[in-house]
XYZ file of C-alpha atoms in Angstrom:
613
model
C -19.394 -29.503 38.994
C -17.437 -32.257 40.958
C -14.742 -32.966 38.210
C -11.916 -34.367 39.862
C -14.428 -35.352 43.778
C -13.564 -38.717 43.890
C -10.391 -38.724 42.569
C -8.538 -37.500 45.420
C -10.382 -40.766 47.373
C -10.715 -38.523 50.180
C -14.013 -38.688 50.328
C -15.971 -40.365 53.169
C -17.781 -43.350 51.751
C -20.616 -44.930 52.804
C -21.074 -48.706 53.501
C -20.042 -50.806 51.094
C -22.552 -53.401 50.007
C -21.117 -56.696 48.228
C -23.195 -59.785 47.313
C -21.943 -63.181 45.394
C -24.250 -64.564 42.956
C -23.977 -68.180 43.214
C -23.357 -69.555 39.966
C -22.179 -67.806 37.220
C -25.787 -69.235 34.850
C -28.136 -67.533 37.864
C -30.654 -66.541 35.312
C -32.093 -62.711 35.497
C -34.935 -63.971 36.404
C -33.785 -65.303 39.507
C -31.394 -61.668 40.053
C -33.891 -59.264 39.572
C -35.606 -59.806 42.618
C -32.436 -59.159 44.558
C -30.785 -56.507 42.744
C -34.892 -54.956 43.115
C -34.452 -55.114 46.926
C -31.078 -53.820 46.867
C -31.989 -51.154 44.893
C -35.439 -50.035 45.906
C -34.213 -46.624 48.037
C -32.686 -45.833 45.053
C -35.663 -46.683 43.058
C -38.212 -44.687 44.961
C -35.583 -41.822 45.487
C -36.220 -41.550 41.552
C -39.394 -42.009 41.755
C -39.778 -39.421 43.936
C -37.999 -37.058 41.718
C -40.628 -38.024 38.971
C -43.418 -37.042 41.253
C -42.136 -33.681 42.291
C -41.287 -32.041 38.805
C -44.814 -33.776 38.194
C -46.959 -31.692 40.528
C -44.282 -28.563 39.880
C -45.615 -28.575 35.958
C -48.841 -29.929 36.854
C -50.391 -27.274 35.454
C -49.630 -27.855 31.875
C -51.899 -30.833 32.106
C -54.218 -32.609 31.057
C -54.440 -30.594 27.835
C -51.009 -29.085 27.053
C -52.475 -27.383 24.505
C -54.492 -25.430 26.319
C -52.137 -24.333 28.661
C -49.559 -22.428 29.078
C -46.437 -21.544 31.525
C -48.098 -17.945 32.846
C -44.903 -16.079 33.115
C -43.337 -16.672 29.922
C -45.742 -17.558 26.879
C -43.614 -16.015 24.263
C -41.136 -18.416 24.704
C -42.847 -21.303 24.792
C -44.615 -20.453 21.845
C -40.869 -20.108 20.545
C -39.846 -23.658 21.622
C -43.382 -25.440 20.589
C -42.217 -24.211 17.535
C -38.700 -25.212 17.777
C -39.682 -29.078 18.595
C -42.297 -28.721 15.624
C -39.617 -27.768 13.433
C -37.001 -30.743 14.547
C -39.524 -32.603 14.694
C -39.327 -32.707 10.353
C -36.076 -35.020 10.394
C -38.635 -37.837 10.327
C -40.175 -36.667 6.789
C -36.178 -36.263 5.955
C -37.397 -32.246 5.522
C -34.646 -30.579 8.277
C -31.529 -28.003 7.394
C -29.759 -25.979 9.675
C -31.010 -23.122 7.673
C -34.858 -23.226 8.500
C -37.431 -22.105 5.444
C -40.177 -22.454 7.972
C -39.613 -19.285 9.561
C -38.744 -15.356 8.407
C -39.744 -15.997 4.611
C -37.632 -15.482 2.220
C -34.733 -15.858 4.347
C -34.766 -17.961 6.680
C -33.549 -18.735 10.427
C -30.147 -19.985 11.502
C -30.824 -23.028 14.086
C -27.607 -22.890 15.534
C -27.361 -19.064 16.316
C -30.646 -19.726 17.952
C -31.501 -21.908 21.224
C -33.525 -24.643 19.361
C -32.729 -27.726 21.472
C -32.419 -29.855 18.212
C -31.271 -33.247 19.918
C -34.098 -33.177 22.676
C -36.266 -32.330 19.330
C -35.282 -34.984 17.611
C -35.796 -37.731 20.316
C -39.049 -36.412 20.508
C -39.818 -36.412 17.348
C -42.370 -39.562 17.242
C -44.334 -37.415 20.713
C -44.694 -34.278 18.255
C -45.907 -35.601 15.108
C -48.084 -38.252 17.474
C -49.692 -35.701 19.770
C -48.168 -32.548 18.692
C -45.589 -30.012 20.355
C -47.459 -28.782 23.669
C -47.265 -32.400 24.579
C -43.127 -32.491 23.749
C -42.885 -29.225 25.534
C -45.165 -30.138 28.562
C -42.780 -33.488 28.956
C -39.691 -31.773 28.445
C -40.475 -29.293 31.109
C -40.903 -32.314 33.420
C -38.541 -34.609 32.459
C -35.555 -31.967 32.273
C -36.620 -31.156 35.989
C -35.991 -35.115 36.678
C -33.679 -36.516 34.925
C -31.210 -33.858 35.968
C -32.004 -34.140 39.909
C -31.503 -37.844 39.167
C -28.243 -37.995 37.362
C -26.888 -35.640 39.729
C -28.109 -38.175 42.813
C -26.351 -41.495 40.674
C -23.552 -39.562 40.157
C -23.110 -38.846 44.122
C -23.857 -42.394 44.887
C -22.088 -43.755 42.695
C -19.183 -41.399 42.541
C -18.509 -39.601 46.021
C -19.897 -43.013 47.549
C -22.147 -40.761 49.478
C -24.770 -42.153 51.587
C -28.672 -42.112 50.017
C -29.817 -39.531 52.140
C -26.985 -37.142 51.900
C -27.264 -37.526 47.733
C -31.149 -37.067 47.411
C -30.906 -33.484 48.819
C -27.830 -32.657 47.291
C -29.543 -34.092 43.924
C -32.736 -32.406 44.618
C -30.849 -29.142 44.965
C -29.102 -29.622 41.750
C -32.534 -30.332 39.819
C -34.673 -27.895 41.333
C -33.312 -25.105 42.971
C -34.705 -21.758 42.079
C -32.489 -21.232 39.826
C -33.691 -24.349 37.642
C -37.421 -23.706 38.367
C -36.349 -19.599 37.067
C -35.566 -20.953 34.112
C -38.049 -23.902 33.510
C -40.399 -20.975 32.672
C -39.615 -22.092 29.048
C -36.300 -22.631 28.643
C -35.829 -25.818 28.232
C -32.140 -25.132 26.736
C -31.477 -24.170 29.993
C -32.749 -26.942 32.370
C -31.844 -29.746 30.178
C -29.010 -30.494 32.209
C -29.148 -34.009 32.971
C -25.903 -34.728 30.931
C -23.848 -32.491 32.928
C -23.143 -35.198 35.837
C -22.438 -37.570 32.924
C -19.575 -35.551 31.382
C -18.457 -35.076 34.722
C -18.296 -38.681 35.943
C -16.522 -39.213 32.446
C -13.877 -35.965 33.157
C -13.324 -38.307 36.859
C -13.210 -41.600 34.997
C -10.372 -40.740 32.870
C -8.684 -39.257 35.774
C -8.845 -42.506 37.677
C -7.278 -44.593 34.649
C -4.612 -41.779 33.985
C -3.776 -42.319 37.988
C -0.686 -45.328 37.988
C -1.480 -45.689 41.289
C -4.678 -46.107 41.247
C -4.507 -49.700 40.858
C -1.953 -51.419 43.542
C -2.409 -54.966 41.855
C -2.030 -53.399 38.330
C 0.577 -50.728 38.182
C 0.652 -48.502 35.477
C -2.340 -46.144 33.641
C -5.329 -47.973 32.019
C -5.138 -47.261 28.436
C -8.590 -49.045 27.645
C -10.739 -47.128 30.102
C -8.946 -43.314 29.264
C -9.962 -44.194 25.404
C -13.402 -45.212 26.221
C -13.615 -42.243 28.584
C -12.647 -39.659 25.635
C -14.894 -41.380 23.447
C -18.138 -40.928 25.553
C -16.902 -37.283 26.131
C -16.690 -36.355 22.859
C -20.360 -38.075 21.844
C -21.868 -36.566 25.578
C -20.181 -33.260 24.361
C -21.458 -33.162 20.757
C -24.948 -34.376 21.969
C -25.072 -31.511 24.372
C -24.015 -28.602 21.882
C -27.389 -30.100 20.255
C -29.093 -29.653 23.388
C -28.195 -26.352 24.921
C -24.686 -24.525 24.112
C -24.846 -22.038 27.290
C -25.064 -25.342 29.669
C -22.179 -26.979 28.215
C -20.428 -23.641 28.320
C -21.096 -22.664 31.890
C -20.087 -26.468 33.451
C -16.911 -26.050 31.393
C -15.982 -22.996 32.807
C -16.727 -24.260 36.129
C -14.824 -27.574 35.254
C -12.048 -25.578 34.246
C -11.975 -23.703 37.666
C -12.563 -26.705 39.516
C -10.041 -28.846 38.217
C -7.099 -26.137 38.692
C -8.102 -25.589 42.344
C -8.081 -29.325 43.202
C -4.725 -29.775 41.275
C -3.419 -26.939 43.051
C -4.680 -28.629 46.405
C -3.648 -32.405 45.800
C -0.450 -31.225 43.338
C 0.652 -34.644 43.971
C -1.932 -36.373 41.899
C -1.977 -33.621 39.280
C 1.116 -34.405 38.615
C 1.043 -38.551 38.473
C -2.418 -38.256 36.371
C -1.552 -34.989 33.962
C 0.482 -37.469 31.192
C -2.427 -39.831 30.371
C -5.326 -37.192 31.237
C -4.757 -34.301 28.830
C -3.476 -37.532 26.091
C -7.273 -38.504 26.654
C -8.422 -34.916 26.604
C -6.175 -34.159 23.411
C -7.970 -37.685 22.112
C -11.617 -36.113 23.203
C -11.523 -33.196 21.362
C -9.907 -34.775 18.034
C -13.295 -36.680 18.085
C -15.336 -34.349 18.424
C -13.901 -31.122 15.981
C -15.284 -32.964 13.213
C -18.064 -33.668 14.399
C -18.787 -30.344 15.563
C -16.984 -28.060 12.810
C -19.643 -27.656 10.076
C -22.436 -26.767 12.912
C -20.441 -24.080 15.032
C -19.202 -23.002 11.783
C -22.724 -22.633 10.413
C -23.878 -21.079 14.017
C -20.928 -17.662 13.541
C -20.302 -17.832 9.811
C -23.278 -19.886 8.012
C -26.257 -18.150 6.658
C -28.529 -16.045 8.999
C -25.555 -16.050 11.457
C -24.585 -13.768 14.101
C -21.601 -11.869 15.074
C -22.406 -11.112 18.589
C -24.476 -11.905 21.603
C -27.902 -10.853 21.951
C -28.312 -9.411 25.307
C -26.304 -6.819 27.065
C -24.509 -8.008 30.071
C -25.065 -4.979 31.667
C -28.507 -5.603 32.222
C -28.468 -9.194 32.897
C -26.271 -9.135 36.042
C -26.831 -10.560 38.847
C -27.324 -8.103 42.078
C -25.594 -8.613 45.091
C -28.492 -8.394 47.444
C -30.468 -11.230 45.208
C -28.312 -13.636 46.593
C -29.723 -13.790 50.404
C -33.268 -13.361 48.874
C -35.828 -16.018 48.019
C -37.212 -16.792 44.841
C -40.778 -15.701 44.397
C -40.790 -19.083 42.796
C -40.526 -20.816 46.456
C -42.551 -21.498 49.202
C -41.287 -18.836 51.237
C -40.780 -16.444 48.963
C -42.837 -12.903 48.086
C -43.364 -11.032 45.215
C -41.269 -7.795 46.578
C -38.149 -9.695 45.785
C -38.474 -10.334 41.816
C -37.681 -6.302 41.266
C -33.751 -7.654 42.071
C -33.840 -9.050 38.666
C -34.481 -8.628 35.019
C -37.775 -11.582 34.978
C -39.232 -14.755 36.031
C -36.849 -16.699 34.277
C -33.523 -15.458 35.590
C -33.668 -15.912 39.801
C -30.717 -17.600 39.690
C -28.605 -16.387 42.514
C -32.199 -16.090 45.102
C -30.313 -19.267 46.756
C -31.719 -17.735 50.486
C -29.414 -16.638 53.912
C -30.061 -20.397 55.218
C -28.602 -22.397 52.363
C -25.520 -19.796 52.006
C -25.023 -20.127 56.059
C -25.142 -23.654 55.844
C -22.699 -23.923 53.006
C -20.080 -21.345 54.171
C -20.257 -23.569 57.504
C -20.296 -26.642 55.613
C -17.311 -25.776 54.000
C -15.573 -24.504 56.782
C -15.880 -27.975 58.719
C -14.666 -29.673 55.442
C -12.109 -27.160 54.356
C -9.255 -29.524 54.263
C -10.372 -31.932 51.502
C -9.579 -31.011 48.396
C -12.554 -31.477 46.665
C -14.246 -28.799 48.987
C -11.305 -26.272 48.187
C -12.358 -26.740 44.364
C -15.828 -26.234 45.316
C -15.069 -23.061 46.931
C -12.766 -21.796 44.288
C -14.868 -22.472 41.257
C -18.166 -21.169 43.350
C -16.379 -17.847 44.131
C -15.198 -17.492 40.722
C -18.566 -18.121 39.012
C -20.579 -15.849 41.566
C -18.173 -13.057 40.984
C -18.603 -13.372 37.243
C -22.598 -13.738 37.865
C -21.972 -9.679 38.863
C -21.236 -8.651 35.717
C -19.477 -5.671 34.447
C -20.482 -3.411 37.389
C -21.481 -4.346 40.848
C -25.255 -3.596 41.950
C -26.290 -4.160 44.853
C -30.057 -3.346 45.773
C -30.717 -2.168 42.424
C -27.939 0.865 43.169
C -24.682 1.049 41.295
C -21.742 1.283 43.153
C -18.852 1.988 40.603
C -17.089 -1.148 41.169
C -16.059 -2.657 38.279
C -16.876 -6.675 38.308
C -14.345 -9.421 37.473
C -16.793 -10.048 34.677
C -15.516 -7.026 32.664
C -12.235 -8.521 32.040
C -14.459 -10.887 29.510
C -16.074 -7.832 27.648
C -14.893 -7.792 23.943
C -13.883 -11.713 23.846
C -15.680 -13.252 21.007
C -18.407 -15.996 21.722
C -17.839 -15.506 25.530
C -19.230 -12.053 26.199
C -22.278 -13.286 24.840
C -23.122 -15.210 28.002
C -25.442 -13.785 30.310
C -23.542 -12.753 33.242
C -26.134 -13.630 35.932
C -26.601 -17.355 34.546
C -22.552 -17.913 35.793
C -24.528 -18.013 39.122
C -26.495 -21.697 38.083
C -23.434 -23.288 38.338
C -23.192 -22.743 41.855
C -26.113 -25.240 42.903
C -24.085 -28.288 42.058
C -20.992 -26.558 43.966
C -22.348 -26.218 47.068
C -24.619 -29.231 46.513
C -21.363 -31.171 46.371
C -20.597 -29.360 49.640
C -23.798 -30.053 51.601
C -23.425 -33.836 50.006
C -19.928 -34.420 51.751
C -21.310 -32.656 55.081
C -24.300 -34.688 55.586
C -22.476 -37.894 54.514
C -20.062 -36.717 56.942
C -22.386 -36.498 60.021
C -24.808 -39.374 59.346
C -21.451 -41.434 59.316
C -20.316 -39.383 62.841
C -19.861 -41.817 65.855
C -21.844 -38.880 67.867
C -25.725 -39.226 67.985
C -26.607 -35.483 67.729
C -24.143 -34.868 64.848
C -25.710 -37.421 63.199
C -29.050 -35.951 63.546
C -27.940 -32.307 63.491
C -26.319 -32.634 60.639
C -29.127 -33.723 58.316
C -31.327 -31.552 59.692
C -29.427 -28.244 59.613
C -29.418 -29.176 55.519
C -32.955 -30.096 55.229
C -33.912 -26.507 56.970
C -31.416 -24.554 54.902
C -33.110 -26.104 52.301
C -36.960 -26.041 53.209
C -37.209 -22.084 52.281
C -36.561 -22.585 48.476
C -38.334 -25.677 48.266
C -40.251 -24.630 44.931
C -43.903 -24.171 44.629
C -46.124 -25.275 41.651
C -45.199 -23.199 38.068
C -47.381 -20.528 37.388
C -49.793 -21.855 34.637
C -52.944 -20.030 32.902
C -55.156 -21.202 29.779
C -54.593 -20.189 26.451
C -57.082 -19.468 23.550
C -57.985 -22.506 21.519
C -55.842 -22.860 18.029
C -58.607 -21.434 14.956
C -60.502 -24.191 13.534
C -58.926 -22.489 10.107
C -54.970 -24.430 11.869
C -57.095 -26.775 13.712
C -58.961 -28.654 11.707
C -56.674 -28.672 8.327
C -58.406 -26.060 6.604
C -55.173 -24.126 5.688
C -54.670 -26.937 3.508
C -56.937 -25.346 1.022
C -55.174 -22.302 0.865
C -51.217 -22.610 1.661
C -49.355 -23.998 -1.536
C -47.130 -27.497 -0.122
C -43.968 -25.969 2.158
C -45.591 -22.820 1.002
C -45.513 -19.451 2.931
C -49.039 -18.949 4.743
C -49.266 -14.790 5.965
C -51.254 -14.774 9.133
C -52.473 -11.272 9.790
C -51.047 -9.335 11.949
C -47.641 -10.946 11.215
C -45.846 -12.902 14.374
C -43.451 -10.514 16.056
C -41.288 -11.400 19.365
C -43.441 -9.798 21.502
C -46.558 -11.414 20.090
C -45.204 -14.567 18.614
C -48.684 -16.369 18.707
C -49.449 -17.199 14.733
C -46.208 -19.254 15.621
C -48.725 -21.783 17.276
C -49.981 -21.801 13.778
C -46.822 -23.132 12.167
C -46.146 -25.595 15.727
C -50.134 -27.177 15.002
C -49.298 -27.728 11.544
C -45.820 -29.646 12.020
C -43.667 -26.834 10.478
C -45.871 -27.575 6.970
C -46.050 -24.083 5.697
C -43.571 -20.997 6.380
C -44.366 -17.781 8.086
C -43.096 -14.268 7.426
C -40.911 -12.299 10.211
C -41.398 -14.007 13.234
C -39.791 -14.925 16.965
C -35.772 -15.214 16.679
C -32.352 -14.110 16.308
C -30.869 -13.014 13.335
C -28.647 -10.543 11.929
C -31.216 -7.895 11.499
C -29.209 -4.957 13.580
C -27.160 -1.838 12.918
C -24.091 -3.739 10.979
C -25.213 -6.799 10.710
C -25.563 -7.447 14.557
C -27.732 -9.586 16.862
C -31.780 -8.569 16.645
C -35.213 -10.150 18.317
C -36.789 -10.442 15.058
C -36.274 -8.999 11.855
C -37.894 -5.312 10.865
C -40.760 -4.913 9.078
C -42.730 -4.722 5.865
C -44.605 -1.651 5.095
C -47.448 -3.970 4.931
C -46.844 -5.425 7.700
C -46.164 -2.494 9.557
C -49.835 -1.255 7.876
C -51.597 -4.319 9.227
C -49.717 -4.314 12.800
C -51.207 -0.668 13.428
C -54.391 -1.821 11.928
C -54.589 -4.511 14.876
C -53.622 -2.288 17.383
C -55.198 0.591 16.792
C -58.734 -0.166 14.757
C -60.032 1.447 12.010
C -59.426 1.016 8.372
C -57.215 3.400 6.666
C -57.095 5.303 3.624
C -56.049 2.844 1.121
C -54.905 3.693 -2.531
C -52.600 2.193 -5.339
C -49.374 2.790 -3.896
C -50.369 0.766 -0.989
C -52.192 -2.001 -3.159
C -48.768 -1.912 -5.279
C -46.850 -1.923 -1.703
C -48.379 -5.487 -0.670
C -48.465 -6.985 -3.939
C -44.570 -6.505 -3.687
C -44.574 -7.671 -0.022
C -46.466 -10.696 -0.964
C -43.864 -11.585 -3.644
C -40.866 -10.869 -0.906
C -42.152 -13.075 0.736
C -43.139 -16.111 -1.437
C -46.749 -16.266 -0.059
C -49.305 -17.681 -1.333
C -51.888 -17.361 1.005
C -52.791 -14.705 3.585
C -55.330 -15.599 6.241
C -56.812 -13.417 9.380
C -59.023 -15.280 11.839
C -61.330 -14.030 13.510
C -60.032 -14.657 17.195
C -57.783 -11.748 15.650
C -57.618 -7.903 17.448
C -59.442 -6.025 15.412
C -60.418 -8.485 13.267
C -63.323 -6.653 10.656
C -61.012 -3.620 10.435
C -58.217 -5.987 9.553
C -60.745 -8.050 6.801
C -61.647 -4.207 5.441
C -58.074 -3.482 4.915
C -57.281 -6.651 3.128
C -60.136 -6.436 0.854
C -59.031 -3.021 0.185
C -55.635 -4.019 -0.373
C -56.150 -7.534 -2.304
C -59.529 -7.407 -3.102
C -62.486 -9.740 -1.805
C -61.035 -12.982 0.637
C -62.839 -16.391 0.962
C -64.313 -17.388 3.715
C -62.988 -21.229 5.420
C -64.052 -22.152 8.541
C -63.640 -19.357 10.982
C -60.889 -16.844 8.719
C -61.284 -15.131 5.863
C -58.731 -15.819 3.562
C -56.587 -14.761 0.420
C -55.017 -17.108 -2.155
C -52.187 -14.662 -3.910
């Protein structure tokens, strides 16, 4: 979150590099080669970056489908679905209100996390070779591209040398908190457009400077338009992609800029005519844009009034913050009872990488850039507390800054303990400047002290592989097209038991099929609590409810007419028109003896029985 870094040009640069091309017709042929060998550490920098969040998801491969991400396979059953489902703008079949999921009524995209813009791109990879695939790339690719738009914006932006940026970038992409929450949310790790918006935010700063250009005085008009037009698209494309991201590096941003215009007042006050103008300009492009979906998300159909999940249990605990991720090379198991799950060690940042940025800010105190970084850091770790401070899983009665956010509409929503992600580009930034800073000292042992005291500080969290295990095979009923045959076109197919959030799995079902057919209840958030508020799910059916026990506990019960009368009515709730069980089902003969009792004798396809109602 470097909003204003280079701005204050205070920055230590490394060597410039300038070439002439002679001739102004040099054809590319004749630059590539150059620009290739100018270019290469970058290249293989990248590269590099590929390779890593490669072998960190390696175990999704080679059959995605077969696979799954061992610590959270709910969820990812949730997003295969979600990319199935965006996946339908290419048959022109996609609404904000999804049919495809909690028949009859439906499930608001927007009030859920369903990544529609990284769904959409990947629409041809879904429909090609299905959603495992999408997901399995996505869980890679967010991993890179955000560790290398975060090392092109250091180059390129704080001028800092390649070294310095890699492991600044490669904190940024995947530092435990990232790798947390790459156990299937992809919402949360696609965060690649972050630098972007950022270099943007420091782009319009620069043309609102009239000093920045001795030759040219005055502010550059052109380049603060063109700046608030790619913020508004980067900022619309990212509400697509993941709300809580574009939230959090705002709040940060927000932060970040005050502190540096507190600490270099004198450009805040030559650049603040022409910046907010272009700010003012940004969001006047994007409102209407963005009004009909945000509107939809907290007042469409399906919408919800509040956040889902209590911030007083997703805090962040004091002690977590000198721990290590389980999820790193030196971490251990003991340590993951200092949060709420897999997916959320975001502050386990390690005593070496918070020693070596507390130093590294110390020795770099004066710049501006590093005061921001400090400010905004402190600020979003004492807001990753939440309402109450913990601290080794004991309350202490101290009430958190977070608390003055309780009751605020939209913002109490956020989970308090993701506040802390923001803090790996913070003192990323920091570590950045400090290594650039002793790799361009005159002293040999700074300049090798340096660089090493941040590669150590670092080593600890360097992640290990995601936790993968296989998953059963899809029945050949989904699999082979068989439900076809049965399911009505964009009809509602009942697979017995009934998806729920905790088992989601007939979701895969629905994910297989492309979103083709509609499922009752399901895996998402709707407006299914006391009031109208925030639920996991929706409730149930008394058939449903009758099938879910069935599955659970064995046995067929005692069925009569009021239950045969119960599911006929169920069935029509729900639109069905065909209910299937497979027999890869719990308890699958008790649950065939209970439908035949309750709709009479099913057909047999491929490996379910099935009935067309």
């Amino acid at each position: 979150m470097t909003s204003t870094a280079r701005a204050a040009q205070d920055a230590d640069s490394g060597p410039a590099t300038t070439e002439t091309v002679s001739g102004p017709t040099r054809s590319f042929r004749g630059r590539w080669p150059g620009a290739l060998h100018r270019h290469w550490p970058d290249l293989a920098t990248c590269l590099f970056f590929v390779v890593l969040a490669g072998w960190l998801t390696a175990g999704l491969w080679p059959d995605p489908g077969a696979r799954v991400l061992a610590l959270n396979p709910e969820d990812q059953a949730l997003y295969e679905w979600f990319l199935a489902v965006d996946s339908r703008v290419l048959h022109g079949d996609f609404s904000l209100l999804s049919d495809r999921l909690n028949a009859p009524d439906g499930v608001n995209l927007m009030a859920n996390t369903t990544v529609i813009a990284l769904g959409f791109l990947f629409a041809p990879v879904t429909l090609a070779f299905g959603a495992p695939v999408t997901f399995a790339l996505l869980a890679a690719g967010n991993l890179a591209g955000t560790a290398i738009a975060w090392y092109l914006l250091f180059t390129r932006l704080l001028g800092a040398r390649r070294l310095a940026a890699a492991l600044g970038a490669g904190l940024c992409g995947f530092g435990p908190g990232i790798i947390s929450q790459s156990n299937s949310h992809l919402h949360m790790t696609a965060q690649w457009l972050v630098p972007v918006l950022i270099w943007l935010v420091v782009r319009m700063v620069r043309a609102a400077d009239p000093q920045a250009r001795p030759d040219r005085p005055g502010i550059d008009r052109r380049r603060i338009v063109t700046s608030a037009v790619g913020l508004a698209a980067g900022v619309t494309v990212q509400v697509f992609v993941g709300e809580e991201t574009l939230f959090l590096a705002a709040v940060a941003l927000v932060v970040f800029t005050l502190a540096y215009a507190a600490a270099n007042w004198s450009l805040a006050r030559r650049v603040m005519p022409g910046f907010l103008a272009g700010m003012v300009l940004a969001v006047a492009l994007a409102v209407p844009v963005l009004a009909y979906p945000l509107w939809f998300q907290f007042a469409g159909e399906q919408s919800v009034p509040n956040g889902m999940f209590s911030p007083h249990y997703f805090y962040a605990d004091l002690a977590s913050w000198s721990a290590i991720s389980p999820m790193s090379i030196a971490g251990s198991p003991e340590a993951a009872r200092l949060t709420t799950g897999p997916a959320e060690y975001n502050t386990f940042l390690g005593w070496p990488l918070l020693l070596a940025a507390v130093l590294g800010a110390g020795w770099l105190i004066r710049k501006p850039v590093v005061i921001a970084c400090v400010a905004s850091g402190v600020v979003m770790a004492a807001l990753s507390l939440g309402p109450t401070i913990v601290v080794n899983k004991e309350q202490t009665g101290i009430t958190g800054p977070y608390s003055l956010l309780l009751g605020l509409p939209v913002v109490d929503g956020a989970l308090p303990m993701r506040f802390a992600l923001a803090l790996l580009p913070l003192i990323a930034t920091v570590l950045v400047l400090a290594v650039d800073r002793g790799l361009a000292a005159p002293e040999r042992p700074v300049r090798i002290m340096v660089p090493l005291a941040a590669v150590i500080a670092l080593l600890p969290i360097f992640p290990a592989q995601i936790p993968t295990a296989a998953r059963p095979p899809l029945p050949q009923f989904i699999a082979d097209g068989h439900w076809r045959d049965c399911v009505e076109p964009n009809g509602v197919l009942v697979p017995v038991p009934l998806p729920t959030p905790q088992e989601p799995w007939p979701m895969r079902w629905a994910a297989a099929a492309d979103a083709s057919f509609a499922l009752p209840e399901g895996f998402f958030i709707g407006p299914y609590a006391a009031g109208g508020q925030a639920s996991m799910g929706t409730y149930k059916q008394p058939t449903s409810q009758l099938l879910t026990d069935v599955a659970k506990n064995g046995g067929v019960p005692v069925i009569g007419q009021e239950q045969r009368d119960q599911a006929r009515r169920d069935i029509e709730f729900w639109g069905a028109s065909c209910v299937a069980v497979t027999d890869d089902a719990p308890n699958a003969a008790s649950l065939r003896g209970t439908l035949e009792a309750l709709l009479g004798p099913g057909t047999r396809v491929a490996d379910a029985w099935t009935w067309r109602v």
